PDB file of C-alpha atoms in Angstrom:
ATOM      1  CA  MET A   1     133.420  93.591  68.496  1.00  0.00           C
ATOM      2  CA  LEU A   2     130.135  93.661  70.117  1.00  0.00           C
ATOM      3  CA  SER A   3     128.385  91.383  72.358  1.00  0.00           C
ATOM      4  CA  ASN A   4     124.370  91.026  72.951  1.00  0.00           C
ATOM      5  CA  PHE A   5     122.793  89.187  75.800  1.00  0.00           C
ATOM      6  CA  HIS A   6     119.082  89.631  75.004  1.00  0.00           C
ATOM      7  CA  THR A   7     117.867  87.594  72.322  1.00  0.00           C
ATOM      8  CA  HIS A   8     114.767  85.905  71.737  1.00  0.00           C
ATOM      9  CA  THR A   9     113.716  83.050  69.331  1.00  0.00           C
ATOM     10  CA  TYR A  10     110.497  81.792  67.331  1.00  0.00           C
ATOM     11  CA  LEU A  11     109.492  79.735  70.582  1.00  0.00           C
ATOM     12  CA  CYS A  12     108.173  82.718  72.416  1.00  0.00           C
ATOM     13  CA  LYS A  13     105.681  83.146  69.485  1.00  0.00           C
ATOM     14  CA  HIS A  14     106.180  87.074  68.746  1.00  0.00           C
ATOM     15  CA  ALA A  15     110.009  86.529  67.316  1.00  0.00           C
ATOM     16  CA  GLU A  16     111.506  84.994  64.407  1.00  0.00           C
ATOM     17  CA  GLY A  17     114.456  82.504  64.182  1.00  0.00           C
ATOM     18  CA  THR A  18     116.282  79.837  65.840  1.00  0.00           C
ATOM     19  CA  PRO A  19     119.275  80.232  67.870  1.00  0.00           C
ATOM     20  CA  VAL A  20     121.650  79.041  64.954  1.00  0.00           C
ATOM     21  CA  ASP A  21     120.115  81.771  62.773  1.00  0.00           C
ATOM     22  CA  TYR A  22     121.001  84.400  65.288  1.00  0.00           C
ATOM     23  CA  VAL A  23     124.518  82.773  65.854  1.00  0.00           C
ATOM     24  CA  ARG A  24     125.219  82.707  62.209  1.00  0.00           C
ATOM     25  CA  GLN A  25     124.051  86.379  61.552  1.00  0.00           C
ATOM     26  CA  ALA A  26     126.088  87.447  64.787  1.00  0.00           C
ATOM     27  CA  ALA A  27     129.341  85.952  63.484  1.00  0.00           C
ATOM     28  CA  ALA A  28     128.753  87.430  60.239  1.00  0.00           C
ATOM     29  CA  ALA A  29     128.510  90.908  61.964  1.00  0.00           C
ATOM     30  CA  GLY A  30     131.689  90.450  64.310  1.00  0.00           C
ATOM     31  CA  CYS A  31     130.283  89.121  67.694  1.00  0.00           C
ATOM     32  CA  SER A  32     132.243  88.460  70.933  1.00  0.00           C
ATOM     33  CA  ALA A  33     129.606  86.969  72.857  1.00  0.00           C
ATOM     34  CA  LEU A  34     125.956  86.029  72.515  1.00  0.00           C
ATOM     35  CA  GLY A  35     123.291  85.453  75.128  1.00  0.00           C
ATOM     36  CA  PHE A  36     119.801  83.699  74.482  1.00  0.00           C
ATOM     37  CA  SER A  37     117.167  84.937  76.968  1.00  0.00           C
ATOM     38  CA  ASP A  38     113.903  83.885  75.452  1.00  0.00           C
ATOM     39  CA  HIS A  39     110.717  84.735  77.779  1.00  0.00           C
ATOM     40  CA  CYS A  40     110.507  81.940  80.322  1.00  0.00           C
ATOM     41  CA  PRO A  41     107.501  79.717  80.643  1.00  0.00           C
ATOM     42  CA  TYR A  42     105.745  79.216  84.139  1.00  0.00           C
ATOM     43  CA  PRO A  43     104.977  75.796  85.558  1.00  0.00           C
ATOM     44  CA  HIS A  44     101.078  76.384  84.798  1.00  0.00           C
ATOM     45  CA  ASP A  45     100.938  77.104  80.997  1.00  0.00           C
ATOM     46  CA  ASP A  46      98.003  79.342  81.493  1.00  0.00           C
ATOM     47  CA  MET A  47     100.263  82.331  82.241  1.00  0.00           C
ATOM     48  CA  TRP A  48     101.039  84.482  79.312  1.00  0.00           C
ATOM     49  CA  LEU A  49     101.101  81.698  76.900  1.00  0.00           C
ATOM     50  CA  TYR A  50     100.197  83.494  73.774  1.00  0.00           C
ATOM     51  CA  CYS A  51     103.705  85.162  74.035  1.00  0.00           C
ATOM     52  CA  ARG A  52     105.890  82.648  75.986  1.00  0.00           C
ATOM     53  CA  MET A  53     107.205  79.391  75.102  1.00  0.00           C
ATOM     54  CA  ALA A  54     105.395  76.393  77.299  1.00  0.00           C
ATOM     55  CA  ALA A  55     107.139  74.853  80.043  1.00  0.00           C
ATOM     56  CA  ALA A  56     107.622  71.609  77.877  1.00  0.00           C
ATOM     57  CA  ASP A  57     109.301  73.422  75.178  1.00  0.00           C
ATOM     58  CA  ILE A  58     112.472  74.056  77.746  1.00  0.00           C
ATOM     59  CA  PRO A  59     114.397  70.964  76.792  1.00  0.00           C
ATOM     60  CA  ARG A  60     113.941  71.913  73.081  1.00  0.00           C
ATOM     61  CA  TYR A  61     114.863  75.346  73.539  1.00  0.00           C
ATOM     62  CA  LYS A  62     118.099  74.366  75.645  1.00  0.00           C
ATOM     63  CA  ARG A  63     118.997  71.835  72.843  1.00  0.00           C
ATOM     64  CA  LEU A  64     118.679  74.428  70.063  1.00  0.00           C
ATOM     65  CA  VAL A  65     121.126  76.848  72.185  1.00  0.00           C
ATOM     66  CA  GLU A  66     123.515  74.004  72.427  1.00  0.00           C
ATOM     67  CA  ASP A  67     123.290  73.104  68.884  1.00  0.00           C
ATOM     68  CA  ALA A  68     124.153  76.736  67.944  1.00  0.00           C
ATOM     69  CA  LYS A  69     127.088  76.947  70.371  1.00  0.00           C
ATOM     70  CA  LYS A  70     128.726  74.102  68.010  1.00  0.00           C
ATOM     71  CA  GLU A  71     128.621  76.578  64.865  1.00  0.00           C
ATOM     72  CA  ALA A  72     129.890  79.632  67.086  1.00  0.00           C
ATOM     73  CA  ASP A  73     133.615  80.767  67.448  1.00  0.00           C
ATOM     74  CA  PHE A  74     132.498  82.907  70.365  1.00  0.00           C
ATOM     75  CA  PRO A  75     130.882  81.763  73.677  1.00  0.00           C
ATOM     76  CA  VAL A  76     127.120  81.524  73.434  1.00  0.00           C
ATOM     77  CA  TYR A  77     125.014  81.647  76.771  1.00  0.00           C
ATOM     78  CA  PHE A  78     121.663  80.115  77.670  1.00  0.00           C
ATOM     79  CA  GLY A  79     119.171  82.145  79.858  1.00  0.00           C
ATOM     80  CA  PHE A  80     115.708  83.463  80.189  1.00  0.00           C
ATOM     81  CA  GLU A  81     113.870  86.753  80.416  1.00  0.00           C
ATOM     82  CA  CYS A  82     111.770  86.880  83.331  1.00  0.00           C
ATOM     83  CA  GLU A  83     109.243  88.795  85.154  1.00  0.00           C
ATOM     84  CA  TRP A  84     109.388  89.213  88.869  1.00  0.00           C
ATOM     85  CA  SER A  85     106.674  86.961  90.702  1.00  0.00           C
ATOM     86  CA  PRO A  86     107.413  86.155  94.173  1.00  0.00           C
ATOM     87  CA  GLN A  87     105.168  82.988  94.066  1.00  0.00           C
ATOM     88  CA  HIS A  88     107.682  81.677  91.025  1.00  0.00           C
ATOM     89  CA  ARG A  89     110.979  82.446  93.009  1.00  0.00           C
ATOM     90  CA  SER A  90     111.673  78.678  93.261  1.00  0.00           C
ATOM     91  CA  TRP A  91     110.715  78.057  89.597  1.00  0.00           C
ATOM     92  CA  PHE A  92     113.269  80.594  88.421  1.00  0.00           C
ATOM     93  CA  LYS A  93     115.938  79.229  91.044  1.00  0.00           C
ATOM     94  CA  ASP A  94     115.607  75.515  91.300  1.00  0.00           C
ATOM     95  CA  GLU A  95     114.156  74.640  88.050  1.00  0.00           C
ATOM     96  CA  LEU A  96     115.413  77.395  85.402  1.00  0.00           C
ATOM     97  CA  ILE A  97     118.717  77.796  87.017  1.00  0.00           C
ATOM     98  CA  GLY A  98     119.154  74.675  88.874  1.00  0.00           C
ATOM     99  CA  ARG A  99     117.510  72.016  86.942  1.00  0.00           C
ATOM    100  CA  TYR A 100     117.820  73.463  83.195  1.00  0.00           C
ATOM    101  CA  GLY A 101     121.245  75.059  84.058  1.00  0.00           C
ATOM    102  CA  ALA A 102     120.499  78.553  82.623  1.00  0.00           C
ATOM    103  CA  ASP A 103     123.563  80.883  82.673  1.00  0.00           C
ATOM    104  CA  TYR A 104     121.608  83.683  83.589  1.00  0.00           C
ATOM    105  CA  LEU A 105     118.170  85.454  84.052  1.00  0.00           C
ATOM    106  CA  VAL A 106     117.304  88.796  82.788  1.00  0.00           C
ATOM    107  CA  PHE A 107     114.667  90.944  84.473  1.00  0.00           C
ATOM    108  CA  GLY A 108     112.008  92.358  82.107  1.00  0.00           C
ATOM    109  CA  SER A 109     109.498  94.008  84.328  1.00  0.00           C
ATOM    110  CA  HIS A 110     106.521  94.261  82.212  1.00  0.00           C
ATOM    111  CA  TRP A 111     103.634  93.513  84.383  1.00  0.00           C
ATOM    112  CA  PHE A 112     102.794  94.159  87.976  1.00  0.00           C
ATOM    113  CA  PRO A 113      99.948  93.010  90.428  1.00  0.00           C
ATOM    114  CA  LEU A 114      96.973  95.356  90.857  1.00  0.00           C
ATOM    115  CA  ASP A 115      93.655  94.721  92.256  1.00  0.00           C
ATOM    116  CA  GLY A 116      94.380  90.820  92.120  1.00  0.00           C
ATOM    117  CA  GLU A 117      95.274  91.227  88.212  1.00  0.00           C
ATOM    118  CA  LEU A 118      98.268  91.851  86.104  1.00  0.00           C
ATOM    119  CA  GLU A 119      98.617  95.289  84.917  1.00  0.00           C
ATOM    120  CA  TYR A 120     100.840  96.076  81.710  1.00  0.00           C
ATOM    121  CA  ILE A 121     103.279  98.953  82.695  1.00  0.00           C
ATOM    122  CA  ALA A 122     103.777 100.354  79.278  1.00  0.00           C
ATOM    123  CA  THR A 123     100.326 101.624  79.061  1.00  0.00           C
ATOM    124  CA  VAL A 124      99.949 103.190  82.698  1.00  0.00           C
ATOM    125  CA  THR A 125     100.055 106.934  83.086  1.00  0.00           C
ATOM    126  CA  GLU A 126      98.721 107.515  86.727  1.00  0.00           C
ATOM    127  CA  ARG A 127     101.761 108.376  88.815  1.00  0.00           C
ATOM    128  CA  ARG A 128     100.197 106.279  91.797  1.00  0.00           C
ATOM    129  CA  LEU A 129     100.586 103.168  89.786  1.00  0.00           C
ATOM    130  CA  LEU A 130     104.020 104.339  88.547  1.00  0.00           C
ATOM    131  CA  HIS A 131     105.197 104.123  92.084  1.00  0.00           C
ATOM    132  CA  THR A 132     103.396 100.752  92.766  1.00  0.00           C
ATOM    133  CA  TYR A 133     105.200  99.464  89.689  1.00  0.00           C
ATOM    134  CA  ILE A 134     108.508 100.866  90.982  1.00  0.00           C
ATOM    135  CA  ASP A 135     108.176  99.168  94.577  1.00  0.00           C
ATOM    136  CA  PHE A 136     107.321  95.908  92.992  1.00  0.00           C
ATOM    137  CA  THR A 137     110.308  96.093  90.462  1.00  0.00           C
ATOM    138  CA  ILE A 138     112.835  97.080  93.062  1.00  0.00           C
ATOM    139  CA  GLU A 139     111.523  94.029  95.100  1.00  0.00           C
ATOM    140  CA  GLY A 140     112.306  91.846  92.220  1.00  0.00           C
ATOM    141  CA  MET A 141     115.767  93.422  91.833  1.00  0.00           C
ATOM    142  CA  LYS A 142     116.568  92.676  95.428  1.00  0.00           C
ATOM    143  CA  SER A 143     115.707  88.969  94.848  1.00  0.00           C
ATOM    144  CA  GLY A 144     119.185  88.226  93.655  1.00  0.00           C
ATOM    145  CA  LEU A 145     117.959  85.990  90.454  1.00  0.00           C
ATOM    146  CA  TYR A 146     118.483  88.578  87.773  1.00  0.00           C
ATOM    147  CA  ALA A 147     121.689  89.543  86.168  1.00  0.00           C
ATOM    148  CA  PHE A 148     120.308  92.837  84.714  1.00  0.00           C
ATOM    149  CA  LEU A 149     117.308  95.020  84.437  1.00  0.00           C
ATOM    150  CA  ALA A 150     116.090  95.077  81.005  1.00  0.00           C
ATOM    151  CA  HIS A 151     114.409  98.450  79.348  1.00  0.00           C
ATOM    152  CA  PRO A 152     114.300  99.917  83.092  1.00  0.00           C
ATOM    153  CA  ASP A 153     112.565 103.040  81.646  1.00  0.00           C
ATOM    154  CA  LEU A 154     109.522 100.929  79.981  1.00  0.00           C
ATOM    155  CA  PHE A 155     107.323 102.450  82.646  1.00  0.00           C
ATOM    156  CA  LEU A 156     107.731 105.885  81.157  1.00  0.00           C
ATOM    157  CA  SER A 157     106.220 104.497  77.723  1.00  0.00           C
ATOM    158  CA  SER A 158     102.976 106.392  78.001  1.00  0.00           C
ATOM    159  CA  ILE A 159     104.036 109.386  79.908  1.00  0.00           C
ATOM    160  CA  ARG A 160     104.386 112.696  77.802  1.00  0.00           C
ATOM    161  CA  SER A 161     105.608 114.870  80.787  1.00  0.00           C
ATOM    162  CA  ILE A 162     108.469 113.776  83.012  1.00  0.00           C
ATOM    163  CA  ASP A 163     107.442 115.598  86.205  1.00  0.00           C
ATOM    164  CA  ALA A 164     108.681 115.283  89.720  1.00  0.00           C
ATOM    165  CA  ASP A 165     106.713 112.038  90.325  1.00  0.00           C
ATOM    166  CA  CYS A 166     108.258 110.521  87.483  1.00  0.00           C
ATOM    167  CA  LEU A 167     111.654 111.517  88.451  1.00  0.00           C
ATOM    168  CA  ALA A 168     111.149 110.290  92.008  1.00  0.00           C
ATOM    169  CA  CYS A 169     110.381 106.895  90.249  1.00  0.00           C
ATOM    170  CA  VAL A 170     113.675 107.232  88.050  1.00  0.00           C
ATOM    171  CA  ASP A 171     115.802 108.116  91.054  1.00  0.00           C
ATOM    172  CA  ALA A 172     114.402 105.286  93.149  1.00  0.00           C
ATOM    173  CA  LEU A 173     114.952 102.597  90.319  1.00  0.00           C
ATOM    174  CA  ILE A 174     118.462 103.914  89.589  1.00  0.00           C
ATOM    175  CA  ASP A 175     119.331 104.252  93.123  1.00  0.00           C
ATOM    176  CA  ALA A 176     118.504 100.635  93.778  1.00  0.00           C
ATOM    177  CA  ALA A 177     120.463  99.325  90.807  1.00  0.00           C
ATOM    178  CA  ASN A 178     123.285 101.264  92.254  1.00  0.00           C
ATOM    179  CA  ASP A 179     122.830  99.839  95.658  1.00  0.00           C
ATOM    180  CA  LEU A 180     122.734  96.423  94.001  1.00  0.00           C
ATOM    181  CA  GLY A 181     125.301  96.880  91.524  1.00  0.00           C
ATOM    182  CA  MET A 182     122.658  95.786  88.618  1.00  0.00           C
ATOM    183  CA  PRO A 183     123.485  96.990  85.178  1.00  0.00           C
ATOM    184  CA  LEU A 184     120.706  99.066  83.383  1.00  0.00           C
ATOM    185  CA  GLU A 185     120.129  98.056  79.731  1.00  0.00           C
ATOM    186  CA  ILE A 186     119.618 100.501  77.023  1.00  0.00           C
ATOM    187  CA  ASN A 187     117.355  98.322  74.966  1.00  0.00           C
ATOM    188  CA  GLY A 188     117.741  98.268  71.139  1.00  0.00           C
ATOM    189  CA  TYR A 189     114.434  97.102  70.458  1.00  0.00           C
ATOM    190  CA  GLY A 190     112.767 100.626  71.385  1.00  0.00           C
ATOM    191  CA  LEU A 191     115.078 102.130  69.032  1.00  0.00           C
ATOM    192  CA  ILE A 192     113.115 100.579  65.972  1.00  0.00           C
ATOM    193  CA  LYS A 193     109.703 101.656  67.258  1.00  0.00           C
ATOM    194  CA  SER A 194     108.017 104.703  66.848  1.00  0.00           C
ATOM    195  CA  LYS A 195     108.801 107.866  68.421  1.00  0.00           C
ATOM    196  CA  VAL A 196     106.261 109.993  70.755  1.00  0.00           C
ATOM    197  CA  ARG A 197     106.601 113.743  71.613  1.00  0.00           C
ATOM    198  CA  ARG A 198     107.243 114.415  75.478  1.00  0.00           C
ATOM    199  CA  ASP A 199     107.615 117.789  76.859  1.00  0.00           C
ATOM    200  CA  TYR A 200     111.098 118.305  75.702  1.00  0.00           C
ATOM    201  CA  GLY A 201     110.580 117.139  72.301  1.00  0.00           C
ATOM    202  CA  ALA A 202     110.737 114.182  70.172  1.00  0.00           C
ATOM    203  CA  ASP A 203     111.600 110.943  71.924  1.00  0.00           C
ATOM    204  CA  TYR A 204     111.368 106.927  71.700  1.00  0.00           C
ATOM    205  CA  GLN A 205     108.861 105.343  73.622  1.00  0.00           C
ATOM    206  CA  TYR A 206     111.658 103.689  75.250  1.00  0.00           C
ATOM    207  CA  PRO A 207     115.065 104.350  75.468  1.00  0.00           C
ATOM    208  CA  VAL A 208     113.861 107.701  77.257  1.00  0.00           C
ATOM    209  CA  ALA A 209     116.433 110.310  77.123  1.00  0.00           C
ATOM    210  CA  ALA A 210     115.349 111.974  80.591  1.00  0.00           C
ATOM    211  CA  PHE A 211     115.725 108.536  82.183  1.00  0.00           C
ATOM    212  CA  TRP A 212     119.277 107.964  80.764  1.00  0.00           C
ATOM    213  CA  LYS A 213     120.720 111.495  81.539  1.00  0.00           C
ATOM    214  CA  ARG A 214     119.715 110.788  84.844  1.00  0.00           C
ATOM    215  CA  ALA A 215     121.341 107.323  85.192  1.00  0.00           C
ATOM    216  CA  ALA A 216     124.507 108.945  83.821  1.00  0.00           C
ATOM    217  CA  GLN A 217     124.595 111.597  86.363  1.00  0.00           C
ATOM    218  CA  LYS A 218     124.411 108.904  88.972  1.00  0.00           C
ATOM    219  CA  ASN A 219     126.911 106.914  87.755  1.00  0.00           C
ATOM    220  CA  ALA A 220     124.708 103.881  86.941  1.00  0.00           C
ATOM    221  CA  ARG A 221     126.128 100.777  85.239  1.00  0.00           C
ATOM    222  CA  ILE A 222     124.700 101.104  81.755  1.00  0.00           C
ATOM    223  CA  ILE A 223     124.987  98.519  79.133  1.00  0.00           C
ATOM    224  CA  CYS A 224     123.363  98.352  75.729  1.00  0.00           C
ATOM    225  CA  ASN A 225     121.462  94.884  74.365  1.00  0.00           C
ATOM    226  CA  ALA A 226     119.690  94.342  71.105  1.00  0.00           C
ATOM    227  CA  ASP A 227     116.407  92.696  72.678  1.00  0.00           C
ATOM    228  CA  ALA A 228     116.515  91.050  69.243  1.00  0.00           C
ATOM    229  CA  HIS A 229     113.134  89.751  68.079  1.00  0.00           C
ATOM    230  CA  GLN A 230     114.404  89.701  64.542  1.00  0.00           C
ATOM    231  CA  ILE A 231     117.531  87.815  63.384  1.00  0.00           C
ATOM    232  CA  GLU A 232     119.068  91.055  61.599  1.00  0.00           C
ATOM    233  CA  GLN A 233     118.849  93.142  64.736  1.00  0.00           C
ATOM    234  CA  VAL A 234     121.169  90.410  66.888  1.00  0.00           C
ATOM    235  CA  LEU A 235     123.865  92.960  66.823  1.00  0.00           C
ATOM    236  CA  ALA A 236     122.632  95.765  64.753  1.00  0.00           C
ATOM    237  CA  GLY A 237     120.305  96.576  67.778  1.00  0.00           C
ATOM    238  CA  VAL A 238     123.150  96.677  70.065  1.00  0.00           C
ATOM    239  CA  GLN A 239     124.993  98.957  67.719  1.00  0.00           C
ATOM    240  CA  ASN A 240     122.141 101.467  67.680  1.00  0.00           C
ATOM    241  CA  GLY A 241     122.257 101.434  71.633  1.00  0.00           C
ATOM    242  CA  ILE A 242     125.525 102.521  71.341  1.00  0.00           C
ATOM    243  CA  ASP A 243     125.041 104.979  69.020  1.00  0.00           C
ATOM    244  CA  TYR A 244     122.142 106.365  71.089  1.00  0.00           C
ATOM    245  CA  ALA A 245     124.117 106.629  74.205  1.00  0.00           C
ATOM    246  CA  GLU A 246     127.063 108.536  72.301  1.00  0.00           C
ATOM    247  CA  ASP A 247     124.457 111.197  70.967  1.00  0.00           C
ATOM    248  CA  LEU A 248     123.348 111.378  74.538  1.00  0.00           C
ATOM    249  CA  GLY A 249     127.008 111.514  75.980  1.00  0.00           C
ATOM    250  CA  ILE A 250     126.422 108.504  78.288  1.00  0.00           C
ATOM    251  CA  PRO A 251     129.267 106.281  79.354  1.00  0.00           C
ATOM    252  CA  ILE A 252     128.722 102.603  78.773  1.00  0.00           C
ATOM    253  CA  ILE A 253     130.163  99.443  79.833  1.00  0.00           C
ATOM    254  CA  GLY A 254     130.475  96.228  77.659  1.00  0.00           C
ATOM    255  CA  ALA A 255     127.581  93.707  78.783  1.00  0.00           C
ATOM    256  CA  ALA A 256     129.729  90.665  78.726  1.00  0.00           C
ATOM    257  CA  GLU A 257     132.231  92.532  81.157  1.00  0.00           C
ATOM    258  CA  ALA A 258     129.397  93.783  83.142  1.00  0.00           C
ATOM    259  CA  LEU A 259     127.724  90.592  83.610  1.00  0.00           C
ATOM    260  CA  GLY A 260     131.076  88.911  84.363  1.00  0.00           C
ATOM    261  CA  PHE A 261     131.481  86.692  81.176  1.00  0.00           C
ATOM    262  CA  ALA A 262     134.015  88.538  79.478  1.00  0.00           C
ATOM    263  CA  HIS A 263     136.547  85.706  80.291  1.00  0.00           C
ATOM    264  CA  THR A 264     134.603  82.716  80.043  1.00  0.00           C
TER     265      THR A 264
END
């Protein structure tokens, strides 16, 4: 049986389905545990509102997850996927976890600050900026707020030649995760996207084979999640990730076990 701790809903404006839709699909596919981790809102709704729920939607989101739990014969968890934003540390800790009772937070590091603006890492190719992003992401990892790092190889999405600079970034991120005991996620959503050509051949934008081979060499704690934005992907995405890891000879651990939810 499979578990998945990276699940979105219609509330984020770029996914489909309600929590109960995902629970029903997961039950039919044979699920052992399901975690909802929709993109978190921020206290001022001008930040990423086009692709996030509003802060006012949190009670509805929680209620929908609670309703879905009633239909599940497996554990269902309530969480959020968050960026790292130092000025919102107390929002994450005191509000999302403290006030609203999130069971866990996922670290999805998509954006980093650059010259007073926010830069989207998946479009970056300049090596200097990759290092800036990695430093910022490691800072977030060290915050102690997050259960795992989603799509840790996202920063290589637009990179076609994995050179020494890129590998230095890969090593820094994996080493930080190992030092913190933080699981790294093979992301099933990336496996349904188009492939690109890198210097070693055809590859996904993410997951990136060079990253995961390095992670395995360094004995990282590797998990698979769906990052489900469509109902049918809720466990199919996990299985795709497992198959991907097996094809590369990469050992993985169950997400529920890695996150401490295996027996709750």
